[in-house]
CSV table of C-alpha atoms and ligand atoms in Angstrom, one decimal:
chain,number,residue,atom,x,y,z
K,1,UNK,CA,242.3,-125.5,102.9
K,2,UNK,CA,244.9,-126.7,100.6
K,3,UNK,CA,244.9,-128.2,97.8
K,4,UNK,CA,247.7,-130.6,96.7
K,5,UNK,CA,248.2,-132.3,93.3
K,6,UNK,CA,249.4,-135.9,94.1
K,7,UNK,CA,250.9,-138.4,91.0
K,8,UNK,CA,248.3,-141.2,91.3
K,9,UNK,CA,250.1,-143.8,89.0
K,10,UNK,CA,252.5,-143.7,86.1
K,11,UNK,CA,251.8,-142.8,82.8
K,12,UNK,CA,251.8,-145.4,80.0
K,13,UNK,CA,252.6,-143.8,77.2
K,14,UNK,CA,251.2,-140.2,76.8
K,15,UNK,CA,250.2,-139.0,80.2
K,16,UNK,CA,246.4,-138.4,81.3
K,17,UNK,CA,244.7,-136.5,83.5
K,18,UNK,CA,243.9,-140.0,85.6
K,19,UNK,CA,247.5,-140.0,86.1
K,20,UNK,CA,247.0,-136.9,88.9
K,21,UNK,CA,245.2,-137.0,91.6
K,22,UNK,CA,243.9,-133.8,93.7
K,23,UNK,CA,243.7,-133.6,97.3
K,24,UNK,CA,242.2,-131.0,99.1
K,25,UNK,CA,242.2,-130.2,103.1
K,26,UNK,CA,241.4,-128.3,105.8
K,27,UNK,CA,244.4,-127.9,108.0
K,28,UNK,CA,246.0,-125.1,110.3
K,29,UNK,CA,250.1,-124.6,109.1
K,30,UNK,CA,251.6,-123.4,111.8
K,31,UNK,CA,255.4,-122.6,110.9
K,32,UNK,CA,258.1,-123.1,113.2
K,33,UNK,CA,261.8,-121.4,114.2
K,34,UNK,CA,263.4,-121.0,110.4
K,35,UNK,CA,260.0,-121.8,108.5
K,36,UNK,CA,258.3,-120.3,106.1
K,37,UNK,CA,254.7,-120.3,104.7
K,38,UNK,CA,254.6,-119.9,101.3
K,39,UNK,CA,251.8,-119.1,99.2
K,40,UNK,CA,251.8,-120.5,95.5
K,41,UNK,CA,251.4,-117.6,92.9
K,42,UNK,CA,252.9,-119.4,89.4
K,43,UNK,CA,253.8,-123.0,88.8
K,44,UNK,CA,255.9,-123.6,85.8
K,45,UNK,CA,254.9,-126.9,83.8
K,46,UNK,CA,257.8,-128.8,81.6
K,47,UNK,CA,258.2,-131.5,79.4
K,48,UNK,CA,261.3,-133.1,81.5
K,49,UNK,CA,258.5,-133.6,84.4
K,50,UNK,CA,257.0,-136.9,81.8
K,51,UNK,CA,261.0,-138.4,82.8
K,52,UNK,CA,260.1,-138.0,86.6
K,53,UNK,CA,256.7,-139.6,86.2
K,54,UNK,CA,258.3,-142.2,85.3
K,55,UNK,CA,261.0,-144.9,87.0
K,56,UNK,CA,263.4,-145.1,84.6
K,57,UNK,CA,266.6,-144.1,85.8
K,58,UNK,CA,267.8,-140.6,85.4
K,59,UNK,CA,270.1,-137.5,86.7
K,60,UNK,CA,267.1,-136.6,88.8
K,61,UNK,CA,265.0,-139.8,91.2
K,62,UNK,CA,261.7,-140.1,89.9
K,63,UNK,CA,258.7,-138.7,92.0
K,64,UNK,CA,256.7,-141.3,94.2
K,65,UNK,CA,253.4,-142.5,93.2
K,66,UNK,CA,251.0,-140.8,95.9
K,67,UNK,CA,252.8,-137.8,96.5
K,68,UNK,CA,253.4,-134.3,95.8
K,69,UNK,CA,254.8,-133.7,92.3
K,70,UNK,CA,257.3,-131.0,92.1
K,71,UNK,CA,258.4,-128.4,89.9
K,72,UNK,CA,259.8,-124.7,89.7
K,73,UNK,CA,257.5,-122.3,91.6
K,74,UNK,CA,256.9,-118.4,92.6
K,75,UNK,CA,255.5,-118.1,95.6
K,76,UNK,CA,254.3,-115.3,97.9
K,77,UNK,CA,255.7,-115.6,102.0
K,78,UNK,CA,253.0,-115.2,103.7
K,79,UNK,CA,254.6,-115.8,107.4
K,80,UNK,CA,258.0,-115.9,108.4
K,81,UNK,CA,260.5,-117.1,111.4
K,82,UNK,CA,263.2,-117.5,109.0
K,83,UNK,CA,265.7,-114.3,109.0
K,84,UNK,CA,266.3,-114.8,105.7
K,85,UNK,CA,263.0,-114.3,104.5
K,86,UNK,CA,260.2,-111.6,105.3
K,87,UNK,CA,256.3,-111.0,104.8
K,88,UNK,CA,255.5,-110.2,101.3
K,89,UNK,CA,258.8,-111.4,99.8
K,90,UNK,CA,258.4,-113.7,96.5
K,91,UNK,CA,260.7,-116.7,95.9
K,92,UNK,CA,261.7,-119.0,94.0
K,93,UNK,CA,262.3,-122.4,93.7
K,94,UNK,CA,261.6,-126.4,93.5
K,95,UNK,CA,258.6,-127.0,95.3
K,96,UNK,CA,254.9,-129.1,95.6
K,97,UNK,CA,252.3,-128.8,93.6
K,98,UNK,CA,250.3,-127.0,96.3
K,99,UNK,CA,248.7,-124.1,96.7
K,100,UNK,CA,250.0,-123.2,100.4
K,101,UNK,CA,253.3,-124.6,102.0
K,102,UNK,CA,255.6,-124.8,104.8
K,103,UNK,CA,259.3,-124.7,103.5
K,104,UNK,CA,262.7,-124.2,105.8
K,105,UNK,CA,264.1,-121.6,102.8
K,106,UNK,CA,266.2,-124.3,101.9
K,107,UNK,CA,266.8,-123.7,97.8
K,108,UNK,CA,264.3,-120.5,97.6
K,109,UNK,CA,265.8,-117.2,95.8
K,110,UNK,CA,264.3,-114.0,96.5
K,111,UNK,CA,262.7,-112.4,93.6
K,112,UNK,CA,262.3,-109.1,92.6
K,113,UNK,CA,258.8,-107.3,91.1
K,114,UNK,CA,260.0,-104.6,90.6
K,115,UNK,CA,262.9,-105.8,88.0
K,116,UNK,CA,260.7,-107.9,85.8
K,117,UNK,CA,257.3,-109.7,86.2
K,118,UNK,CA,257.3,-112.6,88.8
K,119,UNK,CA,256.1,-115.3,86.0
K,120,UNK,CA,259.6,-114.2,84.2
K,121,UNK,CA,261.7,-116.1,87.1
K,122,UNK,CA,259.9,-119.6,85.4
K,123,UNK,CA,261.4,-118.6,82.0
K,124,UNK,CA,263.8,-116.7,81.0
K,125,UNK,CA,265.2,-115.6,84.2
K,126,UNK,CA,264.9,-118.9,85.4
K,127,UNK,CA,265.0,-122.6,84.3
K,128,UNK,CA,264.6,-122.6,80.7
K,129,UNK,CA,266.4,-119.2,80.0
K,130,UNK,CA,269.8,-120.8,81.9
K,131,UNK,CA,269.2,-123.9,79.4
K,132,UNK,CA,268.8,-121.8,76.3
K,133,UNK,CA,272.2,-119.7,77.3
K,134,UNK,CA,274.6,-122.3,78.9
K,135,UNK,CA,273.5,-124.8,76.1
K,136,UNK,CA,274.4,-122.7,73.0
K,137,UNK,CA,277.6,-120.8,74.5
K,138,UNK,CA,279.0,-123.6,76.5
K,139,UNK,CA,278.5,-126.5,73.8
K,140,UNK,CA,277.8,-124.6,70.8
K,141,UNK,CA,280.4,-122.1,70.9
K,142,UNK,CA,278.9,-119.7,68.3
K,143,UNK,CA,281.0,-118.0,66.1
K,144,UNK,CA,279.2,-114.9,64.1
K,145,UNK,CA,277.8,-115.5,60.8
K,146,UNK,CA,277.4,-119.3,61.3
K,147,UNK,CA,274.2,-121.1,61.0
K,148,UNK,CA,271.9,-122.3,63.8
K,149,UNK,CA,269.2,-124.4,63.5
K,150,UNK,CA,266.9,-125.0,66.4
K,151,UNK,CA,263.8,-127.1,66.8
K,152,UNK,CA,261.2,-126.8,69.8
K,153,UNK,CA,261.6,-123.0,68.4
K,154,UNK,CA,258.8,-121.4,69.5
K,155,UNK,CA,258.8,-122.7,72.9
K,156,UNK,CA,260.6,-122.0,76.5
K,157,UNK,CA,263.7,-122.5,75.8
K,158,UNK,CA,263.7,-122.4,71.6
K,159,UNK,CA,262.9,-118.6,71.3
K,160,UNK,CA,265.6,-117.8,73.5
K,161,UNK,CA,268.3,-120.0,72.0
K,162,UNK,CA,267.3,-118.2,68.6
K,163,UNK,CA,267.3,-114.7,69.9
K,164,UNK,CA,270.5,-115.1,71.7
K,165,UNK,CA,271.8,-116.4,68.4
K,166,UNK,CA,270.7,-113.6,66.6
K,167,UNK,CA,272.4,-111.4,69.7
K,168,UNK,CA,275.5,-113.2,69.0
K,169,UNK,CA,275.7,-112.4,64.9
K,170,UNK,CA,274.0,-116.3,63.8
K,171,UNK,CA,272.1,-116.8,60.9
K,172,UNK,CA,269.2,-118.6,62.6
K,173,UNK,CA,266.5,-121.1,61.5
K,174,UNK,CA,264.0,-122.7,63.6
K,175,UNK,CA,261.6,-125.6,63.2
K,176,UNK,CA,258.2,-125.3,65.1
K,177,UNK,CA,254.5,-127.3,64.8
K,178,UNK,CA,252.3,-124.6,63.5
K,179,UNK,CA,252.2,-121.3,60.9
K,180,UNK,CA,251.1,-119.0,63.2
K,181,UNK,CA,254.2,-120.5,65.3
K,182,UNK,CA,256.8,-119.9,62.6
K,183,UNK,CA,255.0,-116.4,61.5
K,184,UNK,CA,256.2,-115.7,65.3
K,185,UNK,CA,259.5,-116.9,65.0
K,186,UNK,CA,260.2,-114.4,62.3
K,187,UNK,CA,258.0,-111.4,63.1
K,188,UNK,CA,258.3,-111.0,66.8
K,189,UNK,CA,261.9,-113.3,67.3
K,190,UNK,CA,263.6,-112.3,64.7
K,191,UNK,CA,264.9,-115.5,63.0
K,192,UNK,CA,266.1,-115.5,59.9
K,193,UNK,CA,263.6,-118.3,58.5
K,194,UNK,CA,261.4,-121.0,60.2
K,195,UNK,CA,260.2,-123.8,59.4
K,196,UNK,CA,256.2,-125.8,60.0
K,197,UNK,CA,257.6,-129.3,60.5
K,198,UNK,CA,254.0,-130.4,60.4
K,199,UNK,CA,253.5,-129.2,57.3
K,200,UNK,CA,256.5,-129.9,55.4
K,201,UNK,CA,257.1,-133.1,53.9
K,202,UNK,CA,260.7,-133.2,53.3
K,203,UNK,CA,262.4,-131.9,56.1
K,204,UNK,CA,265.9,-132.4,54.7
K,205,UNK,CA,265.5,-130.9,51.7
K,206,UNK,CA,263.5,-127.6,53.4
K,207,UNK,CA,266.4,-127.2,55.7
K,208,UNK,CA,268.7,-127.6,52.6
K,209,UNK,CA,266.9,-124.4,51.1
K,210,UNK,CA,266.8,-122.7,54.4
K,211,UNK,CA,270.3,-123.1,55.3
K,212,UNK,CA,272.3,-122.5,52.1
K,213,UNK,CA,275.9,-122.6,53.9
K,214,UNK,CA,274.9,-126.0,55.8
K,215,UNK,CA,274.1,-126.2,59.7
K,216,UNK,CA,277.3,-125.2,61.8
K,217,UNK,CA,275.0,-125.8,65.1
K,218,UNK,CA,272.1,-127.4,66.2
K,219,UNK,CA,270.3,-126.9,69.8
K,220,UNK,CA,267.9,-130.1,69.6
K,221,UNK,CA,265.1,-130.0,71.8
K,222,UNK,CA,262.7,-132.9,70.2
K,223,UNK,CA,264.7,-135.7,69.0
K,224,UNK,CA,263.2,-138.1,66.9
K,225,UNK,CA,263.0,-137.5,62.7
K,226,UNK,CA,263.2,-133.9,62.7
K,227,UNK,CA,266.7,-134.4,63.9
K,228,UNK,CA,267.5,-137.1,61.8
K,229,UNK,CA,267.1,-134.5,59.1
K,230,UNK,CA,269.2,-132.0,60.4
K,231,UNK,CA,272.0,-134.6,60.5
K,232,UNK,CA,272.0,-134.6,56.5
K,233,UNK,CA,272.9,-130.9,56.3
K,234,UNK,CA,275.5,-130.7,58.7
K,235,UNK,CA,279.1,-128.7,58.1
K,236,UNK,CA,282.4,-130.0,58.8
K,237,UNK,CA,283.2,-129.5,62.8
K,238,UNK,CA,279.0,-129.1,63.7
K,239,UNK,CA,278.3,-129.1,67.2
K,240,UNK,CA,274.9,-130.5,68.0
K,241,UNK,CA,273.9,-129.7,71.6
K,242,UNK,CA,271.4,-132.1,72.8
K,243,UNK,CA,268.7,-130.6,75.1
K,244,UNK,CA,265.6,-132.7,75.1
K,245,UNK,CA,263.9,-135.4,73.2
K,246,UNK,CA,260.3,-134.1,73.6
K,247,UNK,CA,259.0,-136.3,70.6
K,248,UNK,CA,260.1,-139.5,72.1
K,249,UNK,CA,259.3,-139.2,75.9
K,250,UNK,CA,256.1,-140.8,75.6
K,251,UNK,CA,257.0,-143.7,73.1
K,252,UNK,CA,256.9,-147.2,74.8
K,253,UNK,CA,259.7,-148.8,72.6
K,254,UNK,CA,263.1,-147.6,71.9
K,255,UNK,CA,262.8,-145.2,69.1
K,256,UNK,CA,264.2,-145.9,66.1
K,257,UNK,CA,266.8,-143.7,64.5
K,258,UNK,CA,269.2,-143.3,61.9
K,259,UNK,CA,272.7,-144.2,62.8
K,260,UNK,CA,274.6,-140.7,63.9
K,261,UNK,CA,278.1,-141.9,63.8
K,262,UNK,CA,278.7,-141.7,60.1
K,263,UNK,CA,277.2,-138.1,60.2
K,264,UNK,CA,280.1,-137.4,62.9
K,265,UNK,CA,282.8,-139.1,61.7
K,266,UNK,CA,282.5,-137.5,57.9
K,267,UNK,CA,281.9,-134.0,59.3
K,268,UNK,CA,284.4,-134.2,62.4
K,269,UNK,CA,281.3,-133.0,64.3
K,270,UNK,CA,280.3,-132.9,68.2
K,271,UNK,CA,276.9,-134.5,70.0
K,272,UNK,CA,276.5,-133.4,73.2
K,273,UNK,CA,273.7,-133.8,76.2
K,274,UNK,CA,273.4,-131.6,79.0
K,275,UNK,CA,271.9,-130.8,82.2
K,276,UNK,CA,271.6,-127.5,82.8
K,277,UNK,CA,272.7,-127.6,86.2
K,278,UNK,CA,276.1,-128.6,84.6
K,279,UNK,CA,277.0,-125.4,84.1
K,280,UNK,CA,275.8,-123.9,87.1
K,281,UNK,CA,279.2,-122.1,87.5
K,282,UNK,CA,277.9,-120.0,84.5
K,283,UNK,CA,275.2,-119.3,86.2
K,284,UNK,CA,275.4,-115.4,87.1
K,285,UNK,CA,277.0,-114.8,84.1
K,286,UNK,CA,274.2,-116.2,81.8
K,287,UNK,CA,271.5,-114.1,84.6
K,288,UNK,CA,273.3,-111.1,83.7
K,289,UNK,CA,273.6,-111.2,80.0
K,290,UNK,CA,269.6,-112.3,80.1
K,291,UNK,CA,268.5,-109.4,82.3
K,292,UNK,CA,270.8,-107.0,80.3
K,293,UNK,CA,269.5,-108.2,76.8
K,294,UNK,CA,266.3,-107.8,78.4
K,295,UNK,CA,266.1,-104.7,79.7
K,296,UNK,CA,267.8,-103.5,76.4
K,297,UNK,CA,265.1,-104.7,74.8
K,298,UNK,CA,267.4,-107.3,72.2
K,299,UNK,CA,265.4,-110.0,74.0
K,300,UNK,CA,261.7,-111.1,74.1
K,301,UNK,CA,259.4,-113.6,75.6
K,302,UNK,CA,256.4,-114.7,75.2
K,303,UNK,CA,254.1,-117.0,77.7
K,304,UNK,CA,251.3,-119.0,77.8
K,305,UNK,CA,249.1,-118.6,81.1
K,306,UNK,CA,246.6,-121.1,81.9
K,307,UNK,CA,244.3,-119.8,84.9
K,308,UNK,CA,243.8,-121.6,88.1
K,309,UNK,CA,245.7,-124.4,90.4
K,310,UNK,CA,243.3,-127.1,89.3
K,311,UNK,CA,244.3,-126.4,85.5
K,312,UNK,CA,248.2,-127.6,86.4
K,313,UNK,CA,248.1,-131.5,85.2
K,314,UNK,CA,245.7,-130.3,81.9
K,315,UNK,CA,248.8,-127.6,81.3
K,316,UNK,CA,251.5,-130.2,81.6
K,317,UNK,CA,249.3,-132.5,79.2
K,318,UNK,CA,249.4,-129.5,76.9
K,319,UNK,CA,252.9,-129.3,76.1
K,320,UNK,CA,252.6,-132.6,74.3
K,321,UNK,CA,250.3,-130.9,71.8
K,322,UNK,CA,252.4,-128.2,70.9
K,323,UNK,CA,249.7,-125.9,72.8
K,324,UNK,CA,251.9,-123.3,74.3
K,325,UNK,CA,253.9,-120.7,72.8
K,326,UNK,CA,257.0,-119.4,74.6
K,327,UNK,CA,257.0,-120.7,78.6
K,328,UNK,CA,254.0,-122.6,79.8
K,329,UNK,CA,253.0,-121.2,83.2
K,330,UNK,CA,250.1,-122.0,85.6
K,331,UNK,CA,248.7,-118.7,87.3
K,332,UNK,CA,247.2,-120.0,90.7
S,1,NAP,N1,268.6,-130.3,79.2
S,1,NAP,C1,268.2,-129.6,80.3
S,1,NAP,O1,268.8,-129.2,81.1
S,1,NAP,C2,266.7,-128.6,79.9
S,1,NAP,C3,266.1,-127.9,80.7
S,1,NAP,C4,264.9,-127.6,80.1
S,1,NAP,C5,264.4,-128.2,78.6
S,1,NAP,N2,264.9,-129.3,78.5
S,1,NAP,C6,264.2,-129.6,77.4
S,1,NAP,O2,264.2,-128.9,76.1
S,1,NAP,C7,263.1,-129.2,75.9
S,1,NAP,C8,262.3,-128.3,75.6
S,1,NAP,O3,261.7,-127.5,76.8
S,1,NAP,P1,260.7,-126.2,76.7
S,1,NAP,O4,260.6,-126.4,78.6
S,1,NAP,O5,261.1,-125.4,75.6
S,1,NAP,O6,259.3,-126.7,76.3
S,1,NAP,P2,258.3,-126.0,75.3
S,1,NAP,O7,259.5,-125.9,74.2
S,1,NAP,O8,258.2,-124.5,75.5
S,1,NAP,O9,257.5,-126.7,74.5
S,1,NAP,C9,257.2,-128.3,74.4
S,1,NAP,C10,257.0,-127.9,72.8
S,1,NAP,O10,257.8,-129.4,72.6
S,1,NAP,C11,256.7,-129.3,71.0
S,1,NAP,N3,256.3,-130.9,71.1
S,1,NAP,C12,255.8,-131.5,71.4
S,1,NAP,N4,255.7,-132.7,71.0
S,1,NAP,C13,256.7,-133.0,69.3
S,1,NAP,C14,257.4,-133.8,68.6
S,1,NAP,N5,256.4,-135.0,69.0
S,1,NAP,N6,258.0,-133.5,68.3
S,1,NAP,C15,258.5,-132.0,68.1
S,1,NAP,N7,258.1,-130.7,68.8
S,1,NAP,C16,257.0,-131.6,69.8
S,1,NAP,C17,255.7,-128.7,71.1
S,1,NAP,O11,255.6,-127.5,70.3
S,1,NAP,P3,255.1,-127.5,68.4
S,1,NAP,O12,254.1,-126.9,68.2
S,1,NAP,O13,256.3,-127.3,67.7
S,1,NAP,O14,255.7,-129.0,68.2
S,1,NAP,C18,255.6,-128.1,72.6
S,1,NAP,O15,255.3,-126.3,72.4
S,1,NAP,C19,262.7,-130.5,76.4
S,1,NAP,O16,262.7,-131.5,75.2
S,1,NAP,C20,262.5,-130.5,77.5
S,1,NAP,O17,263.0,-131.6,78.3
S,1,NAP,C21,266.0,-129.7,78.6
């Protein structure tokens, strides 16, 4: 039997389980010359999928209503008529939310389960690790002893950004949503300081205290009021790396924010958004450094693994409730 998860309707505001539909089909999947039969092992659920569920113009086309959702997946090759892949190989790439599917192998990468656990290819050695590395190094231009602040710091991207910051000799402050996450950032990931934005009344003052030399680099995963508070504490020539804005992804109206221009002018500061694929030429360097640091024990990672294909939509929804620590992954 093949199970598929489709987009049933475009979410209005915060997505709900009723926006997804499950399909079960009994059919034989016969592969033709050049094709592979893939069995899904791990599914990545990511905040950016929310953007693809709406039909607003973006950097990737929206999902179609009535069609499968796609995301990063690690799958096992269970039959192959493609000379590049053999039965028993594991591959990663963008695939449909299906338990079984046929592929022509385009865009798939072979992954080695002896080098790293398979789920790591969806996180630290996958898209979120590359995002952390490329955003911080290419836009952040970090210099030792500078102060880096990371929002969404206990998530897949943020936890890696902070650790790379430490490897590069920065003073690192993380912002996250629970005391448990804040504790994890300092004890497990080596951040110098961490702030729980849910229990801190005045984020501006908390940042000022946590960053006595001001903020040189801000890696922003969340947007909204947290990022507004950062602006009041930036230094001359600060670099603000705009990676994501999860706090406003479910807004139904244009969010109100403070005017950034005076802060940028006064501090000769830079604010730049990016999409990880902008830096594809840097991926080999990023993968080399990330895997070396991982092997040397300089880089750590954590995952929240949800069991069961049928729980994929709920795992996605839980990202907006902060239920994950590190990368949110579904084990099929
Ligand atoms: N530009 C790119 O190419 C690129 C690539 C990958 C990801 N991204 C973006 O990077 C960001 C992080 O992605 P990720 O995969 O690492 O996700 P993640 O951080 O692992 O998971 C999402 C986290 O966001 C936090 N959050 C949820 N609602 C929030 C709110 N209203 N205010 C503040 N924090 C909130 C939650 O943590 P708390 O408990 O701390 O609130 C939650 O655990 C997202 O915005 C994503 O879209 C961009």
